[in-house]
GROMACS .gro file of C-alpha atoms in nm:
model
  225
    1UNK     CA    1   2.234   1.847   5.735
    2UNK     CA    2   2.188   1.616   5.445
    3UNK     CA    3   2.112   1.793   5.122
    4UNK     CA    4   1.867   1.600   4.908
    5UNK     CA    5   1.972   1.800   4.601
    6UNK     CA    6   2.351   1.757   4.674
    7UNK     CA    7   2.427   1.485   4.421
    8UNK     CA    8   2.277   1.329   4.110
    9UNK     CA    9   2.242   1.009   4.302
   10UNK     CA   10   2.018   1.178   4.561
   11UNK     CA   11   1.813   1.345   4.311
   12UNK     CA   12   1.755   1.034   4.123
   13UNK     CA   13   1.676   0.835   4.438
   14UNK     CA   14   1.431   1.086   4.551
   15UNK     CA   15   1.250   1.080   4.205
   16UNK     CA   16   1.256   0.696   4.212
   17UNK     CA   17   1.105   0.691   4.561
   18UNK     CA   18   0.840   0.933   4.458
   19UNK     CA   19   0.742   0.731   4.133
   20UNK     CA   20   0.734   0.415   4.352
   21UNK     CA   21   0.477   0.576   4.579
   22UNK     CA   22   0.259   0.672   4.287
   23UNK     CA   23   0.315   0.315   4.115
   24UNK     CA   24   0.194   0.154   4.426
   25UNK     CA   25  -0.114   0.367   4.479
   26UNK     CA   26  -0.208   0.271   4.131
   27UNK     CA   27  -0.157  -0.093   4.199
   28UNK     CA   28  -0.390  -0.044   4.499
   29UNK     CA   29  -0.656   0.067   4.242
   30UNK     CA   30  -0.636   0.437   4.294
   31UNK     CA   31  -0.637   0.687   4.023
   32UNK     CA   32  -0.360   0.931   4.109
   33UNK     CA   33  -0.380   1.289   3.973
   34UNK     CA   34  -0.224   1.631   4.026
   35UNK     CA   35  -0.417   1.882   4.224
   36UNK     CA   36  -0.448   2.194   4.003
   37UNK     CA   37  -0.330   2.503   4.198
   38UNK     CA   38  -0.251   2.273   4.495
   39UNK     CA   39   0.069   2.487   4.541
   40UNK     CA   40   0.289   2.184   4.658
   41UNK     CA   41   0.441   1.921   4.433
   42UNK     CA   42   0.385   1.646   4.676
   43UNK     CA   43   0.011   1.676   4.666
   44UNK     CA   44  -0.184   1.433   4.478
   45UNK     CA   45  -0.568   1.356   4.459
   46UNK     CA   46  -0.648   0.972   4.477
   47UNK     CA   47  -0.979   0.839   4.379
   48UNK     CA   48  -1.151   0.494   4.354
   49UNK     CA   49  -1.501   0.513   4.235
   50UNK     CA   50  -1.675   0.775   4.429
   51UNK     CA   51  -1.412   0.786   4.712
   52UNK     CA   52  -1.155   1.081   4.684
   53UNK     CA   53  -0.871   1.163   4.915
   54UNK     CA   54  -0.586   1.410   4.917
   55UNK     CA   55  -0.258   1.276   4.993
   56UNK     CA   56   0.100   1.416   5.043
   57UNK     CA   57   0.375   1.175   4.910
   58UNK     CA   58   0.681   1.209   5.113
   59UNK     CA   59   1.011   1.046   5.030
   60UNK     CA   60   1.302   0.987   5.268
   61UNK     CA   61   1.676   0.855   5.213
   62UNK     CA   62   1.728   0.841   5.606
   63UNK     CA   63   1.390   0.702   5.730
   64UNK     CA   64   1.285   1.044   5.873
   65UNK     CA   65   0.996   1.262   5.731
   66UNK     CA   66   0.913   1.613   5.791
   67UNK     CA   67   0.643   1.872   5.771
   68UNK     CA   68   0.693   2.247   5.844
   69UNK     CA   69   0.505   2.436   6.107
   70UNK     CA   70   0.289   2.705   5.957
   71UNK     CA   71   0.470   3.057   6.002
   72UNK     CA   72   0.144   3.160   6.186
   73UNK     CA   73   0.248   2.907   6.453
   74UNK     CA   74  -0.077   2.724   6.424
   75UNK     CA   75  -0.101   2.397   6.237
   76UNK     CA   76   0.126   2.225   5.948
   77UNK     CA   77   0.208   2.317   5.605
   78UNK     CA   78   0.048   2.060   5.359
   79UNK     CA   79  -0.027   1.809   5.645
   80UNK     CA   80  -0.332   2.014   5.741
   81UNK     CA   81  -0.449   1.986   5.366
   82UNK     CA   82  -0.460   1.598   5.338
   83UNK     CA   83  -0.625   1.292   5.431
   84UNK     CA   84  -0.331   1.056   5.418
   85UNK     CA   85   0.050   1.080   5.414
   86UNK     CA   86   0.221   0.837   5.182
   87UNK     CA   87   0.573   0.793   5.319
   88UNK     CA   88   0.812   0.621   5.068
   89UNK     CA   89   1.157   0.547   5.246
   90UNK     CA   90   1.444   0.339   5.238
   91UNK     CA   91   1.466   0.101   5.556
   92UNK     CA   92   1.802   0.206   5.671
   93UNK     CA   93   2.022   0.518   5.593
   94UNK     CA   94   2.343   0.354   5.582
   95UNK     CA   95   2.277   0.006   5.434
   96UNK     CA   96   1.938   0.049   5.256
   97UNK     CA   97   1.809  -0.295   5.137
   98UNK     CA   98   1.446  -0.205   5.082
   99UNK     CA   99   1.218   0.073   4.968
  100UNK     CA  100   0.894   0.078   5.173
  101UNK     CA  101   0.565   0.259   5.100
  102UNK     CA  102   0.346   0.338   5.402
  103UNK     CA  103  -0.014   0.505   5.401
  104UNK     CA  104  -0.060   0.681   5.717
  105UNK     CA  105  -0.397   0.857   5.814
  106UNK     CA  106  -0.327   1.231   5.831
  107UNK     CA  107  -0.512   1.257   6.155
  108UNK     CA  108  -0.254   1.020   6.314
  109UNK     CA  109   0.027   1.216   6.165
  110UNK     CA  110  -0.100   1.537   6.276
  111UNK     CA  111  -0.148   1.412   6.624
  112UNK     CA  112   0.225   1.290   6.638
  113UNK     CA  113   0.366   1.622   6.502
  114UNK     CA  114   0.175   1.801   6.770
  115UNK     CA  115   0.306   1.570   7.043
  116UNK     CA  116   0.653   1.612   6.897
  117UNK     CA  117   0.638   1.999   6.872
  118UNK     CA  118   0.519   2.042   7.219
  119UNK     CA  119   0.775   1.797   7.364
  120UNK     CA  120   1.069   1.956   7.199
  121UNK     CA  121   0.948   2.300   7.290
  122UNK     CA  122   0.930   2.191   7.663
  123UNK     CA  123   1.285   2.057   7.620
  124UNK     CA  124   1.400   2.389   7.492
  125UNK     CA  125   1.446   2.318   7.128
  126UNK     CA  126   1.460   2.613   6.909
  127UNK     CA  127   1.172   2.545   6.671
  128UNK     CA  128   1.145   2.820   6.405
  129UNK     CA  129   0.800   2.834   6.216
  130UNK     CA  130   0.824   2.746   5.866
  131UNK     CA  131   1.113   2.500   5.924
  132UNK     CA  132   1.046   2.129   5.888
  133UNK     CA  133   1.014   1.905   6.205
  134UNK     CA  134   1.145   1.563   6.159
  135UNK     CA  135   0.989   1.237   6.287
  136UNK     CA  136   1.165   0.888   6.273
  137UNK     CA  137   0.945   0.640   6.075
  138UNK     CA  138   1.123   0.323   6.228
  139UNK     CA  139   1.225   0.403   6.589
  140UNK     CA  140   0.968   0.317   6.857
  141UNK     CA  141   0.799   0.627   7.004
  142UNK     CA  142   0.951   0.707   7.337
  143UNK     CA  143   0.992   1.019   7.573
  144UNK     CA  144   1.369   0.985   7.576
  145UNK     CA  145   1.545   1.109   7.378
  146UNK     CA  146   1.268   1.370   7.307
  147UNK     CA  147   1.330   1.347   6.932
  148UNK     CA  148   1.156   1.005   6.968
  149UNK     CA  149   0.823   1.158   7.064
  150UNK     CA  150   0.580   1.111   6.777
  151UNK     CA  151   0.807   0.844   6.623
  152UNK     CA  152   0.727   0.502   6.479
  153UNK     CA  153   0.456   0.573   6.201
  154UNK     CA  154   0.621   0.322   5.984
  155UNK     CA  155   0.591   0.070   6.256
  156UNK     CA  156   0.227   0.126   6.343
  157UNK     CA  157   0.126   0.163   5.976
  158UNK     CA  158   0.305  -0.135   5.806
  159UNK     CA  159   0.429  -0.110   5.440
  160UNK     CA  160   0.175  -0.155   5.177
  161UNK     CA  161   0.461  -0.231   4.920
  162UNK     CA  162   0.837  -0.311   4.933
  163UNK     CA  163   1.100  -0.289   4.667
  164UNK     CA  164   1.427  -0.501   4.694
  165UNK     CA  165   1.695  -0.254   4.616
  166UNK     CA  166   1.962  -0.520   4.563
  167UNK     CA  167   1.740  -0.674   4.276
  168UNK     CA  168   1.550  -0.377   4.130
  169UNK     CA  169   1.646  -0.004   4.088
  170UNK     CA  170   1.445   0.283   4.020
  171UNK     CA  171   1.318   0.444   3.706
  172UNK     CA  172   1.552   0.694   3.559
  173UNK     CA  173   1.277   0.920   3.417
  174UNK     CA  174   1.076   0.997   3.705
  175UNK     CA  175   0.942   1.355   3.756
  176UNK     CA  176   1.147   1.623   3.948
  177UNK     CA  177   1.004   1.661   4.278
  178UNK     CA  178   1.017   1.968   4.492
  179UNK     CA  179   0.821   2.060   4.817
  180UNK     CA  180   0.838   2.278   5.102
  181UNK     CA  181   1.115   2.096   5.268
  182UNK     CA  182   1.396   1.866   5.161
  183UNK     CA  183   1.258   1.538   5.256
  184UNK     CA  184   1.567   1.359   5.364
  185UNK     CA  185   1.740   1.608   5.576
  186UNK     CA  186   1.723   1.498   5.934
  187UNK     CA  187   1.682   1.741   6.228
  188UNK     CA  188   2.033   1.790   6.369
  189UNK     CA  189   2.209   2.056   6.544
  190UNK     CA  190   2.353   2.313   6.307
  191UNK     CA  191   2.681   2.302   6.500
  192UNK     CA  192   2.704   1.926   6.500
  193UNK     CA  193   2.932   1.792   6.212
  194UNK     CA  194   2.738   1.529   5.990
  195UNK     CA  195   2.884   1.182   6.046
  196UNK     CA  196   3.086   1.011   5.764
  197UNK     CA  197   2.890   0.733   5.641
  198UNK     CA  198   3.079   0.421   5.513
  199UNK     CA  199   3.005   0.328   5.167
  200UNK     CA  200   2.855  -0.033   5.153
  201UNK     CA  201   2.859  -0.274   4.868
  202UNK     CA  202   2.475  -0.243   4.827
  203UNK     CA  203   2.501   0.134   4.815
  204UNK     CA  204   2.810   0.114   4.576
  205UNK     CA  205   2.601  -0.108   4.346
  206UNK     CA  206   2.298   0.110   4.377
  207UNK     CA  207   2.501   0.424   4.284
  208UNK     CA  208   2.674   0.270   3.989
  209UNK     CA  209   2.343   0.114   3.846
  210UNK     CA  210   2.177   0.476   3.875
  211UNK     CA  211   2.480   0.643   3.711
  212UNK     CA  212   2.519   0.377   3.429
  213UNK     CA  213   2.151   0.345   3.367
  214UNK     CA  214   2.151  -0.043   3.420
  215UNK     CA  215   1.952  -0.266   3.676
  216UNK     CA  216   2.123  -0.335   3.997
  217UNK     CA  217   2.150  -0.695   3.911
  218UNK     CA  218   2.399  -0.599   3.629
  219UNK     CA  219   2.658  -0.470   3.875
  220UNK     CA  220   2.906  -0.703   4.008
  221UNK     CA  221   3.166  -0.604   4.258
  222UNK     CA  222   3.476  -0.814   4.338
  223UNK     CA  223   3.692  -0.714   4.646
  224UNK     CA  224   4.066  -0.849   4.659
  225UNK     CA  225   4.269  -0.827   4.980
   0.00000   0.00000   0.00000
């Protein structure tokens, strides 16, 4: 499995995605505030006049997001406590070009996670309570493979904001974000080796920009054969 805290680059990207989510909500006219004693770092309250909602901001570096099943086996940690899920994800794991922010009604997300849980249980998957169950944002929902049951939130709820990663990087001073799951660890078989992902030029530029603290537009890469 991918470890979101496995490198400074991943940590910085996760912070940047989270901050992009907060900035987007603020630009949409929402006041974003922490929930005192909320217990989860991803939880925020958003308010606009008399309208108030609880949201969970989830980040992803591989276009899948997760919520853990409650250890009681009934319902979902954090997801059961919010009105919206704000999913902030790159568009592609191997060659990301955009960051996208989606605002998903929690009722829809809960229904998807329930469908996914039941489908995987029927298929014989081992689903320990307390572990994250992962859904793809950008694959169409389908019964086969079973991991696509519940997928497609990012398609059914189009982005409310995007960021061109080739032109604009992330802030280097975003807050450290921690929650009950590592948000970019895809659901995979523990026995299956992680595939080696080729390094692309956009990814190399992004890493260098974050490492040096400069905008991506300042990085030029020349390849000689």
